[in-house]
Amino acid sequence: MNTLGQIGEHEAIKRLTAMLGNHSDLLVGAGDDCAVATLPHTGSDQVFTTDPVIEGVHFNPGEIPERIGNKAAGRVLSDIAAMGAQPQWMLVNVAAPPEMDFQRLEKIYAGMGALCARFGATIIGGDLAQGACLELHLFGTGLVPEGSALLRSGAKPGDAVFVSGPLGCSITGKHLDFVPRVEEGVFLRETGLVNAMMDVSDGLATDLRHMLKQSGVGAVLAAESIPKTGTLEQALYDGEDFELLFTASAENAETLQRQWERRFGRALPMIGKATAEAERLELKHGDGASVILESKAFEHFSRVDARN
Amino acid sequence: MNTLGQIGEHEAIKRLTAMLGNHSDLLVGAGDDCAVATLPHTGSDQVFTTDPVIEGVHFNPGEIPERIGNKAAGRVLSDIAAMGAQPQWMLVNVAAPPEMDFQRLEKIYAGMGALCARFGATIIGGDLAQGACLELHLFGTGLVPEGSALLRSGAKPGDAVFVSGPLGCSITGKHLDFVPRVEEGVFLRETGLVNAMMDVSDGLATDLRHMLKQSGVGAVLAAESIPKTGTLEQALYDGEDFELLFTASAENAETLQRQWERRFGRALPMIGKATAEAERLELKHGDGASVILESKAFEHFSRVDARN
């Protein structure tokens, strides 16, 4: 017998994903931030994602309820943003113990509702059932013009690599209070200049490795260019930043930075370059020192580092 | 402080639902088997539903994994069937403890996949996270021709009331092994003869009361006409039958029964009649005895009977 703990989250997801079905209307299945399906005759594709937020895993038992709601809705909105899509519908499943304070649940809903309203998403249903601890399972859909969803697999050798904001130390609060980069995601898709995009949930080093793998490219990061809240180590590995990570061709890089600055009034940090050496992720320092980065993200179930 | 246990599932859902947003594309929000939204330019509406399946609540810890998967997918498919819709996409969130046998999870997926494949649904994504016990949260969408989704609110005084199959004793196995009435739901919608429809998950007495309330009608049930696996009491209150409960005008009743019999090779049981006395649910026996039925469904959180 193999337990989930022995196999680890990523390997388990890989094996389960292999069991899923297929359909001619399905453009992108499991493995990106959202699944993408055609909506024939509408000029749009529809994106789908789900995210769990579980007490003791994604937040501490005593946490402020509005923050829990913000995180629950924000994770889904961030996945939708990472496709360059406009959020649409959301449904919420809640499992909770009978002794839970109902007002606390209302405040969680208020937190979810406020963030959804801000980004044009509408909560339209869900369910409530008894469970051992508080779990929220959110499902979201979004819309994107036909064929324009930004995937993890689009990066090309020579592309400039960008990140939408500072990374690291999310545990001090950002993992609960973050603003999903919905406006940025839609803007980036509309520029037509972005080749690949995803959100940073497992940490820059791990998530960029996913993008490199799915794109069949490598990357060299410039250590000093990575915007960070704490140390470089924290920026690379902490995770739950919910910033957007994306690439554009070298020739479009400056145009993209200029347009971004005009739109958002802040600089767009270019943190490295994609290379032709598939899946090789190198970190270069200004002094010439260089290191190959391994993955060491948080994995559900596994307590050891995942080095894949 | 009010706990969930003090408030009870239905009251809690009612209060949380009141907090949800609205949108001009949303045709039916929370309160029916699915939410319904327009898909402009497609000639279709899209339906959305979610269902949790939780260890110790919806199945016992030692249950055969394929049956757990069947129930998890079946509950969502049954909700979609209850709108007369064709199932489309499904996403699955799993929370599980690290010591869970991975093969067991694969078998749950096999159970979900088999049922989805049978009814034209495709699992396209989801997530996997660590939790205290096994929880599955499924999210499903379906398609229905524009404006033709069958709602709980459509019953009219004088309508004949039908149920798609025998009720009661689902605890002996049917609550896990049931076949969602997807073919029946689509067929019934296509006849154009059905006024209101829902699935029986909380028991005939409770679910019919929901339909009566949303339609502003009452009903008289003929005790001897209710198809049952065990006793009348079990047929009325056990729940988790996942049969379809629906109405048609008295003048169309025989036509509907004839078409049903031709299509499915079995009789369609007419179990009663809708009346103009709003929310009054009466059970009449052949000997003339009559009783007003109260709701006493299983409620998450509340251990006492819910009499609403």
mmCIF file of N, CA and C in Angstrom, chain A residues 1-5 7 9 12-13 15-16 19-23 25-26 29-30 35 37 39-42 46 48 50-52 54 57 89 91 93 95-102 105-106 109-110 122-124 126-130 135 137 139 141 300-301 303, chain B residues 1-5 7 9 12-13 15-16 19-23 25-26 29-30 35 37 39-42 46 48 50-52 54 57 89 91 93 95-102 105-106 109-110 122-124 126-130 135 137 139 141 300-301 303:
data_model
loop_
_atom_site.group_PDB
_atom_site.id
_atom_site.type_symbol
_atom_site.label_atom_id
_atom_site.label_comp_id
_atom_site.label_asym_id
_atom_site.label_seq_id
_atom_site.Cartn_x
_atom_site.Cartn_y
_atom_site.Cartn_z
ATOM 1 N N MET A 1 0.827 -1.206 0.000
ATOM 2 C CA MET A 1 0.000 0.000 0.000
ATOM 3 C C MET A 1 0.861 1.256 0.000
ATOM 4 N N ASN A 2 0.491 2.220 -0.834
ATOM 5 C CA ASN A 2 1.124 3.531 -0.826
ATOM 6 C C ASN A 2 0.148 4.557 -0.287
ATOM 7 N N THR A 3 0.569 5.306 0.711
ATOM 8 C CA THR A 3 -0.316 6.355 1.231
ATOM 9 C C THR A 3 -0.075 7.644 0.451
ATOM 10 N N LEU A 4 -1.030 8.570 0.587
ATOM 11 C CA LEU A 4 -0.868 9.900 -0.001
ATOM 12 C C LEU A 4 0.402 10.562 0.514
ATOM 13 N N GLY A 5 0.707 10.360 1.799
ATOM 14 C CA GLY A 5 1.905 10.940 2.396
ATOM 15 C C GLY A 5 3.172 10.444 1.731
ATOM 16 N N ILE A 7 3.366 9.250 -1.421
ATOM 17 C CA ILE A 7 3.386 9.639 -2.836
ATOM 18 C C ILE A 7 3.572 11.144 -3.003
ATOM 19 N N GLU A 9 1.684 15.239 -2.960
ATOM 20 C CA GLU A 9 0.607 15.902 -3.682
ATOM 21 C C GLU A 9 0.802 15.882 -5.199
ATOM 22 N N ALA A 12 0.567 12.481 -6.838
ATOM 23 C CA ALA A 12 -0.819 12.001 -6.753
ATOM 24 C C ALA A 12 -1.687 12.703 -7.796
ATOM 25 N N ILE A 13 -1.532 14.021 -7.897
ATOM 26 C CA ILE A 13 -2.321 14.777 -8.885
ATOM 27 C C ILE A 13 -1.988 14.298 -10.290
ATOM 28 N N ARG A 15 -0.995 11.327 -11.260
ATOM 29 C CA ARG A 15 -1.598 10.017 -11.542
ATOM 30 C C ARG A 15 -3.114 10.112 -11.694
ATOM 31 N N LEU A 16 -3.740 10.949 -10.849
ATOM 32 C CA LEU A 16 -5.200 11.086 -10.947
ATOM 33 C C LEU A 16 -5.578 11.795 -12.251
ATOM 34 N N MET A 19 -6.154 9.809 -15.237
ATOM 35 C CA MET A 19 -7.393 9.035 -15.306
ATOM 36 C C MET A 19 -8.562 9.848 -15.865
ATOM 37 N N LEU A 20 -8.386 11.152 -16.041
ATOM 38 C CA LEU A 20 -9.519 11.991 -16.434
ATOM 39 C C LEU A 20 -9.914 11.780 -17.889
ATOM 40 N N GLY A 21 -11.126 12.174 -18.212
ATOM 41 C CA GLY A 21 -11.643 12.004 -19.565
ATOM 42 C C GLY A 21 -11.164 13.096 -20.502
ATOM 43 N N ASN A 22 -11.647 13.070 -21.733
ATOM 44 C CA ASN A 22 -11.338 14.124 -22.679
ATOM 45 C C ASN A 22 -12.585 14.475 -23.482
ATOM 46 N N HIS A 23 -12.537 15.582 -24.169
ATOM 47 C CA HIS A 23 -13.710 16.050 -24.911
ATOM 48 C C HIS A 23 -13.228 17.014 -25.991
ATOM 49 N N ASP A 25 -14.487 19.688 -27.023
ATOM 50 C CA ASP A 25 -14.644 21.104 -26.662
ATOM 51 C C ASP A 25 -13.646 21.557 -25.598
ATOM 52 N N LEU A 26 -12.885 20.597 -25.063
ATOM 53 C CA LEU A 26 -11.935 20.932 -23.998
ATOM 54 C C LEU A 26 -10.601 21.331 -24.635
ATOM 55 N N GLY A 29 -6.896 20.924 -20.385
ATOM 56 C CA GLY A 29 -7.385 20.158 -19.248
ATOM 57 C C GLY A 29 -6.591 20.476 -17.996
ATOM 58 N N ALA A 30 -6.573 19.552 -17.051
ATOM 59 C CA ALA A 30 -5.851 19.752 -15.806
ATOM 60 C C ALA A 30 -4.372 20.014 -16.083
ATOM 61 N N ALA A 35 -8.792 25.017 -16.331
ATOM 62 C CA ALA A 35 -9.149 24.298 -17.548
ATOM 63 C C ALA A 35 -9.823 25.296 -18.487
ATOM 64 N N ALA A 37 -12.391 25.626 -21.983
ATOM 65 C CA ALA A 37 -13.274 24.954 -22.936
ATOM 66 C C ALA A 37 -13.878 25.977 -23.891
ATOM 67 N N LEU A 39 -16.702 27.893 -26.026
ATOM 68 C CA LEU A 39 -18.132 28.224 -25.946
ATOM 69 C C LEU A 39 -18.545 28.576 -27.372
ATOM 70 N N PRO A 40 -18.873 27.577 -28.169
ATOM 71 C CA PRO A 40 -19.112 27.819 -29.594
ATOM 72 C C PRO A 40 -20.108 28.956 -29.842
ATOM 73 N N HIS A 41 -19.888 29.720 -30.889
ATOM 74 C CA HIS A 41 -20.756 30.819 -31.347
ATOM 75 C C HIS A 41 -20.730 32.048 -30.452
ATOM 76 N N THR A 42 -19.911 32.081 -29.427
ATOM 77 C CA THR A 42 -19.912 33.239 -28.533
ATOM 78 C C THR A 42 -18.684 34.111 -28.736
ATOM 79 N N GLN A 46 -14.377 29.547 -22.082
ATOM 80 C CA GLN A 46 -14.727 29.604 -20.666
ATOM 81 C C GLN A 46 -13.631 28.879 -19.873
ATOM 82 N N PHE A 48 -12.266 27.324 -16.012
ATOM 83 C CA PHE A 48 -12.818 26.682 -14.817
ATOM 84 C C PHE A 48 -11.704 26.381 -13.827
ATOM 85 N N THR A 50 -10.931 25.336 -9.336
ATOM 86 C CA THR A 50 -11.407 25.096 -7.973
ATOM 87 C C THR A 50 -10.246 25.290 -7.008
ATOM 88 N N ASP A 51 -10.557 25.738 -5.801
ATOM 89 C CA ASP A 51 -9.533 25.837 -4.761
ATOM 90 C C ASP A 51 -10.124 25.549 -3.398
ATOM 91 N N PRO A 52 -9.444 24.711 -2.637
ATOM 92 C CA PRO A 52 -9.852 24.471 -1.252
ATOM 93 C C PRO A 52 -9.144 25.450 -0.314
ATOM 94 N N ILE A 54 -8.620 25.294 3.822
ATOM 95 C CA ILE A 54 -8.899 24.374 4.920
ATOM 96 C C ILE A 54 -8.259 24.875 6.212
ATOM 97 N N VAL A 57 -4.617 24.258 7.610
ATOM 98 C CA VAL A 57 -3.722 24.073 6.453
ATOM 99 C C VAL A 57 -3.496 25.427 5.772
ATOM 100 N N TRP A 89 -18.678 33.423 -12.681
ATOM 101 C CA TRP A 89 -19.500 32.823 -11.624
ATOM 102 C C TRP A 89 -18.646 32.141 -10.567
ATOM 103 N N LEU A 91 -19.125 29.390 -7.021
ATOM 104 C CA LEU A 91 -19.959 28.595 -6.110
ATOM 105 C C LEU A 91 -19.102 28.174 -4.929
ATOM 106 N N ASN A 93 -18.758 25.594 -1.543
ATOM 107 C CA ASN A 93 -19.124 24.521 -0.620
ATOM 108 C C ASN A 93 -18.462 24.780 0.729
ATOM 109 N N ALA A 95 -17.893 23.012 4.535
ATOM 110 C CA ALA A 95 -18.056 21.959 5.539
ATOM 111 C C ALA A 95 -17.617 22.559 6.863
ATOM 112 N N ALA A 96 -18.415 22.341 7.908
ATOM 113 C CA ALA A 96 -18.108 22.962 9.208
ATOM 114 C C ALA A 96 -18.696 22.120 10.331
ATOM 115 N N PRO A 97 -18.102 22.198 11.518
ATOM 116 C CA PRO A 97 -18.660 21.477 12.672
ATOM 117 C C PRO A 97 -19.871 22.224 13.238
ATOM 118 N N PRO A 98 -20.795 21.512 13.881
ATOM 119 C CA PRO A 98 -22.028 22.132 14.397
ATOM 120 C C PRO A 98 -21.766 23.241 15.407
ATOM 121 N N GLU A 99 -20.629 23.179 16.100
ATOM 122 C CA GLU A 99 -20.383 24.191 17.140
ATOM 123 C C GLU A 99 -19.818 25.486 16.562
ATOM 124 N N MET A 100 -19.683 25.570 15.230
ATOM 125 C CA MET A 100 -19.160 26.797 14.649
ATOM 126 C C MET A 100 -20.136 27.961 14.829
ATOM 127 N N ASP A 101 -19.573 29.114 15.199
ATOM 128 C CA ASP A 101 -20.344 30.353 15.344
ATOM 129 C C ASP A 101 -20.855 30.779 13.971
ATOM 130 N N PHE A 102 -22.173 30.930 13.844
ATOM 131 C CA PHE A 102 -22.742 31.250 12.536
ATOM 132 C C PHE A 102 -22.321 32.639 12.051
ATOM 133 N N LEU A 105 -19.258 32.566 10.106
ATOM 134 C CA LEU A 105 -19.464 32.113 8.740
ATOM 135 C C LEU A 105 -20.014 33.249 7.873
ATOM 136 N N GLU A 106 -20.918 34.038 8.454
ATOM 137 C CA GLU A 106 -21.445 35.198 7.714
ATOM 138 C C GLU A 106 -20.321 36.169 7.353
ATOM 139 N N TYR A 109 -18.381 34.872 4.464
ATOM 140 C CA TYR A 109 -19.121 35.160 3.238
ATOM 141 C C TYR A 109 -18.980 36.630 2.833
ATOM 142 N N ALA A 110 -19.006 37.509 3.838
ATOM 143 C CA ALA A 110 -18.843 38.936 3.540
ATOM 144 C C ALA A 110 -17.484 39.179 2.888
ATOM 145 N N THR A 122 -19.692 36.800 -9.409
ATOM 146 C CA THR A 122 -20.935 36.683 -8.649
ATOM 147 C C THR A 122 -21.048 35.286 -8.053
ATOM 148 N N ILE A 123 -21.255 35.213 -6.739
ATOM 149 C CA ILE A 123 -21.471 33.921 -6.077
ATOM 150 C C ILE A 123 -22.918 33.515 -6.331
ATOM 151 N N ILE A 124 -23.132 32.373 -6.969
ATOM 152 C CA ILE A 124 -24.484 32.003 -7.399
ATOM 153 C C ILE A 124 -24.995 30.717 -6.751
ATOM 154 N N GLY A 126 -23.954 26.957 -4.040
ATOM 155 C CA GLY A 126 -23.034 26.193 -3.227
ATOM 156 C C GLY A 126 -23.814 25.275 -2.311
ATOM 157 N N ASP A 127 -23.132 24.803 -1.282
ATOM 158 C CA ASP A 127 -23.790 23.892 -0.355
ATOM 159 C C ASP A 127 -23.126 24.015 1.011
ATOM 160 N N LEU A 128 -23.798 23.489 2.020
ATOM 161 C CA LEU A 128 -23.332 23.577 3.400
ATOM 162 C C LEU A 128 -23.545 22.208 4.022
ATOM 163 N N ALA A 129 -22.493 21.626 4.597
ATOM 164 C CA ALA A 129 -22.628 20.303 5.190
ATOM 165 C C ALA A 129 -21.769 20.218 6.441
ATOM 166 N N GLN A 130 -22.056 19.193 7.228
ATOM 167 C CA GLN A 130 -21.309 19.002 8.462
ATOM 168 C C GLN A 130 -19.960 18.349 8.178
ATOM 169 N N GLU A 135 -13.906 23.823 6.244
ATOM 170 C CA GLU A 135 -13.317 23.736 4.899
ATOM 171 C C GLU A 135 -14.187 24.542 3.950
ATOM 172 N N HIS A 137 -14.622 25.154 -0.160
ATOM 173 C CA HIS A 137 -14.216 24.700 -1.494
ATOM 174 C C HIS A 137 -14.897 25.595 -2.503
ATOM 175 N N PHE A 139 -15.446 27.172 -6.393
ATOM 176 C CA PHE A 139 -15.407 26.847 -7.811
ATOM 177 C C PHE A 139 -15.666 28.125 -8.571
ATOM 178 N N THR A 141 -15.688 30.258 -12.544
ATOM 179 C CA THR A 141 -15.574 30.274 -14.000
ATOM 180 C C THR A 141 -15.199 31.688 -14.442
ATOM 181 N N HIS A 300 1.298 19.341 -0.035
ATOM 182 C CA HIS A 300 0.345 18.691 0.843
ATOM 183 C C HIS A 300 0.769 17.234 1.004
ATOM 184 N N PHE A 301 0.580 16.693 2.196
ATOM 185 C CA PHE A 301 0.862 15.288 2.529
ATOM 186 C C PHE A 301 2.336 15.033 2.819
ATOM 187 N N ARG A 303 6.016 15.699 4.024
ATOM 188 C CA ARG A 303 6.699 16.604 4.929
ATOM 189 C C ARG A 303 8.146 16.796 4.517
ATOM 190 N N MET B 1 -24.018 34.386 20.929
ATOM 191 C CA MET B 1 -23.516 33.595 19.784
ATOM 192 C C MET B 1 -24.506 32.498 19.411
ATOM 193 N N ASN B 2 -24.768 32.368 18.112
ATOM 194 C CA ASN B 2 -25.545 31.257 17.594
ATOM 195 C C ASN B 2 -24.632 30.310 16.821
ATOM 196 N N THR B 3 -24.672 29.034 17.176
ATOM 197 C CA THR B 3 -23.855 28.081 16.431
ATOM 198 C C THR B 3 -24.656 27.545 15.235
ATOM 199 N N LEU B 4 -23.930 26.933 14.303
ATOM 200 C CA LEU B 4 -24.583 26.273 13.172
ATOM 201 C C LEU B 4 -25.565 25.222 13.667
ATOM 202 N N GLY B 5 -25.186 24.519 14.742
ATOM 203 C CA GLY B 5 -26.050 23.493 15.298
ATOM 204 C C GLY B 5 -27.371 24.055 15.807
ATOM 205 N N ILE B 7 -28.798 26.894 14.684
ATOM 206 C CA ILE B 7 -29.544 27.483 13.568
ATOM 207 C C ILE B 7 -30.056 26.408 12.604
ATOM 208 N N GLU B 9 -29.140 23.635 9.165
ATOM 209 C CA GLU B 9 -28.656 23.774 7.793
ATOM 210 C C GLU B 9 -29.537 24.701 6.945
ATOM 211 N N ALA B 12 -29.484 28.356 7.965
ATOM 212 C CA ALA B 12 -28.156 28.918 7.678
ATOM 213 C C ALA B 12 -28.015 29.198 6.183
ATOM 214 N N ILE B 13 -28.437 28.243 5.354
ATOM 215 C CA ILE B 13 -28.352 28.437 3.899
ATOM 216 C C ILE B 13 -29.208 29.632 3.485
ATOM 217 N N ARG B 15 -29.974 32.281 5.206
ATOM 218 C CA ARG B 15 -29.362 33.557 5.586
ATOM 219 C C ARG B 15 -28.136 33.866 4.733
ATOM 220 N N LEU B 16 -27.347 32.819 4.429
ATOM 221 C CA LEU B 16 -26.152 33.053 3.614
ATOM 222 C C LEU B 16 -26.555 33.408 2.182
ATOM 223 N N MET B 19 -27.096 36.886 1.287
ATOM 224 C CA MET B 19 -25.910 37.734 1.156
ATOM 225 C C MET B 19 -25.311 37.699 -0.246
ATOM 226 N N LEU B 20 -25.779 36.791 -1.090
ATOM 227 C CA LEU B 20 -25.138 36.602 -2.392
ATOM 228 C C LEU B 20 -25.439 37.748 -3.348
ATOM 229 N N GLY B 21 -24.628 37.873 -4.364
ATOM 230 C CA GLY B 21 -24.773 38.938 -5.345
ATOM 231 C C GLY B 21 -25.827 38.622 -6.386
ATOM 232 N N ASN B 22 -25.971 39.504 -7.355
ATOM 233 C CA ASN B 22 -26.881 39.251 -8.462
ATOM 234 C C ASN B 22 -26.238 39.732 -9.753
ATOM 235 N N HIS B 23 -26.805 39.328 -10.877
ATOM 236 C CA HIS B 23 -26.206 39.645 -12.174
ATOM 237 C C HIS B 23 -27.294 39.500 -13.232
ATOM 238 N N ASP B 25 -27.187 38.351 -16.129
ATOM 239 C CA ASP B 25 -27.134 37.085 -16.876
ATOM 240 C C ASP B 25 -27.593 35.894 -16.023
ATOM 241 N N LEU B 26 -27.821 36.134 -14.743
ATOM 242 C CA LEU B 26 -28.218 35.053 -13.846
ATOM 243 C C LEU B 26 -29.741 34.908 -13.861
ATOM 244 N N GLY B 29 -30.890 31.869 -9.228
ATOM 245 C CA GLY B 29 -29.782 31.808 -8.279
ATOM 246 C C GLY B 29 -29.941 30.640 -7.328
ATOM 247 N N ALA B 30 -29.351 30.744 -6.150
ATOM 248 C CA ALA B 30 -29.422 29.677 -5.159
ATOM 249 C C ALA B 30 -30.877 29.379 -4.800
ATOM 250 N N ALA B 35 -28.085 26.561 -10.186
ATOM 251 C CA ALA B 35 -28.222 27.941 -10.645
ATOM 252 C C ALA B 35 -28.260 27.895 -12.177
ATOM 253 N N ALA B 37 -27.742 30.313 -15.759
ATOM 254 C CA ALA B 37 -27.291 31.583 -16.343
ATOM 255 C C ALA B 37 -27.411 31.520 -17.861
ATOM 256 N N LEU B 39 -26.277 31.932 -21.715
ATOM 257 C CA LEU B 39 -25.061 31.892 -22.531
ATOM 258 C C LEU B 39 -25.429 32.585 -23.841
ATOM 259 N N PRO B 40 -25.345 33.917 -23.848
ATOM 260 C CA PRO B 40 -25.851 34.671 -25.009
ATOM 261 C C PRO B 40 -25.295 34.143 -26.333
ATOM 262 N N HIS B 41 -26.119 34.171 -27.362
ATOM 263 C CA HIS B 41 -25.769 33.782 -28.735
ATOM 264 C C HIS B 41 -25.608 32.283 -28.950
ATOM 265 N N THR B 42 -25.856 31.473 -27.938
ATOM 266 C CA THR B 42 -25.645 30.034 -28.118
ATOM 267 C C THR B 42 -26.965 29.274 -28.220
ATOM 268 N N GLN B 46 -26.776 27.780 -19.218
ATOM 269 C CA GLN B 46 -25.818 26.908 -18.529
ATOM 270 C C GLN B 46 -26.259 26.759 -17.074
ATOM 271 N N PHE B 48 -25.359 25.248 -13.056
ATOM 272 C CA PHE B 48 -24.204 25.079 -12.172
ATOM 273 C C PHE B 48 -24.645 24.483 -10.848
ATOM 274 N N THR B 50 -23.027 22.323 -7.024
ATOM 275 C CA THR B 50 -21.929 21.720 -6.268
ATOM 276 C C THR B 50 -22.520 20.769 -5.248
ATOM 277 N N ASP B 51 -21.772 19.714 -4.919
ATOM 278 C CA ASP B 51 -22.189 18.795 -3.856
ATOM 279 C C ASP B 51 -20.983 18.264 -3.108
ATOM 280 N N PRO B 52 -21.072 18.290 -1.784
ATOM 281 C CA PRO B 52 -20.030 17.680 -0.959
ATOM 282 C C PRO B 52 -20.385 16.220 -0.650
ATOM 283 N N ILE B 54 -18.869 13.650 2.247
ATOM 284 C CA ILE B 54 -17.956 13.705 3.387
ATOM 285 C C ILE B 54 -18.001 12.395 4.173
ATOM 286 N N VAL B 57 -20.381 11.323 7.113
ATOM 287 C CA VAL B 57 -21.661 12.013 6.936
ATOM 288 C C VAL B 57 -22.422 11.387 5.765
ATOM 289 N N TRP B 89 -19.357 19.709 -17.824
ATOM 290 C CA TRP B 89 -18.040 19.648 -17.174
ATOM 291 C C TRP B 89 -18.169 19.353 -15.684
ATOM 292 N N LEU B 91 -15.602 19.286 -11.976
ATOM 293 C CA LEU B 91 -14.317 19.471 -11.289
ATOM 294 C C LEU B 91 -14.432 18.886 -9.893
ATOM 295 N N ASN B 93 -12.676 18.630 -5.999
ATOM 296 C CA ASN B 93 -11.732 18.933 -4.928
ATOM 297 C C ASN B 93 -11.716 17.772 -3.943
ATOM 298 N N ALA B 95 -10.109 16.597 -0.191
ATOM 299 C CA ALA B 95 -9.304 16.801 1.018
ATOM 300 C C ALA B 95 -9.171 15.432 1.675
ATOM 301 N N ALA B 96 -7.958 15.075 2.072
ATOM 302 C CA ALA B 96 -7.730 13.738 2.637
ATOM 303 C C ALA B 96 -6.542 13.772 3.580
ATOM 304 N N PRO B 97 -6.520 12.841 4.567
ATOM 305 C CA PRO B 97 -5.360 12.785 5.468
ATOM 306 C C PRO B 97 -4.186 12.080 4.776
ATOM 307 N N PRO B 98 -2.951 12.381 5.212
ATOM 308 C CA PRO B 98 -1.754 11.810 4.556
ATOM 309 C C PRO B 98 -1.713 10.288 4.606
ATOM 310 N N GLU B 99 -2.369 9.691 5.602
ATOM 311 C CA GLU B 99 -2.289 8.230 5.726
ATOM 312 C C GLU B 99 -3.277 7.509 4.810
ATOM 313 N N MET B 100 -4.021 8.253 4.005
ATOM 314 C CA MET B 100 -4.976 7.598 3.111
ATOM 315 C C MET B 100 -4.265 6.786 2.031
ATOM 316 N N ASP B 101 -4.766 5.566 1.800
ATOM 317 C CA ASP B 101 -4.261 4.684 0.753
ATOM 318 C C ASP B 101 -4.537 5.314 -0.612
ATOM 319 N N PHE B 102 -3.492 5.522 -1.398
ATOM 320 C CA PHE B 102 -3.663 6.204 -2.670
ATOM 321 C C PHE B 102 -4.504 5.392 -3.661
ATOM 322 N N LEU B 105 -8.051 6.116 -3.374
ATOM 323 C CA LEU B 105 -8.429 7.364 -4.044
ATOM 324 C C LEU B 105 -8.566 7.147 -5.554
ATOM 325 N N GLU B 106 -7.659 6.344 -6.113
ATOM 326 C CA GLU B 106 -7.763 6.026 -7.548
ATOM 327 C C GLU B 106 -9.079 5.320 -7.860
ATOM 328 N N TYR B 109 -11.867 7.770 -7.927
ATOM 329 C CA TYR B 109 -11.841 8.457 -9.226
ATOM 330 C C TYR B 109 -12.416 7.570 -10.326
ATOM 331 N N ALA B 110 -12.101 6.287 -10.272
ATOM 332 C CA ALA B 110 -12.638 5.361 -11.277
ATOM 333 C C ALA B 110 -14.158 5.334 -11.206
ATOM 334 N N THR B 122 -17.557 15.288 -18.376
ATOM 335 C CA THR B 122 -16.105 15.120 -18.413
ATOM 336 C C THR B 122 -15.473 15.826 -17.222
ATOM 337 N N ILE B 123 -14.671 15.083 -16.455
ATOM 338 C CA ILE B 123 -13.935 15.688 -15.333
ATOM 339 C C ILE B 123 -12.728 16.408 -15.911
ATOM 340 N N ILE B 124 -12.644 17.722 -15.684
ATOM 341 C CA ILE B 124 -11.606 18.513 -16.351
ATOM 342 C C ILE B 124 -10.629 19.167 -15.385
ATOM 343 N N GLY B 126 -9.569 20.101 -10.861
ATOM 344 C CA GLY B 126 -9.840 20.006 -9.443
ATOM 345 C C GLY B 126 -8.579 20.254 -8.654
ATOM 346 N N ASP B 127 -8.610 19.856 -7.396
ATOM 347 C CA ASP B 127 -7.447 20.076 -6.551
ATOM 348 C C ASP B 127 -7.409 18.998 -5.473
ATOM 349 N N LEU B 128 -6.269 18.891 -4.817
ATOM 350 C CA LEU B 128 -6.040 17.862 -3.804
ATOM 351 C C LEU B 128 -5.310 18.550 -2.658
ATOM 352 N N ALA B 129 -5.847 18.439 -1.444
ATOM 353 C CA ALA B 129 -5.212 19.088 -0.296
ATOM 354 C C ALA B 129 -5.353 18.209 0.933
ATOM 355 N N GLN B 130 -4.557 18.537 1.932
ATOM 356 C CA GLN B 130 -4.592 17.776 3.170
ATOM 357 C C GLN B 130 -5.770 18.200 4.036
ATOM 358 N N GLU B 135 -12.909 14.197 2.210
ATOM 359 C CA GLU B 135 -14.013 15.004 1.699
ATOM 360 C C GLU B 135 -13.855 15.159 0.197
ATOM 361 N N HIS B 137 -15.527 17.360 -2.931
ATOM 362 C CA HIS B 137 -16.418 18.465 -3.284
ATOM 363 C C HIS B 137 -16.465 18.547 -4.800
ATOM 364 N N PHE B 139 -18.120 19.881 -8.451
ATOM 365 C CA PHE B 139 -18.736 21.037 -9.096
ATOM 366 C C PHE B 139 -19.084 20.628 -10.521
ATOM 367 N N THR B 141 -21.307 21.481 -14.342
ATOM 368 C CA THR B 141 -22.092 22.355 -15.204
ATOM 369 C C THR B 141 -22.881 21.503 -16.201
ATOM 370 N N HIS B 300 -28.195 18.713 8.209
ATOM 371 C CA HIS B 300 -26.842 18.836 8.722
ATOM 372 C C HIS B 300 -26.866 19.758 9.933
ATOM 373 N N PHE B 301 -26.046 19.470 10.929
ATOM 374 C CA PHE B 301 -25.859 20.256 12.161
ATOM 375 C C PHE B 301 -26.955 19.985 13.188
ATOM 376 N N ARG B 303 -29.612 18.002 15.231
ATOM 377 C CA ARG B 303 -29.932 16.621 15.554
ATOM 378 C C ARG B 303 -31.411 16.464 15.873
#
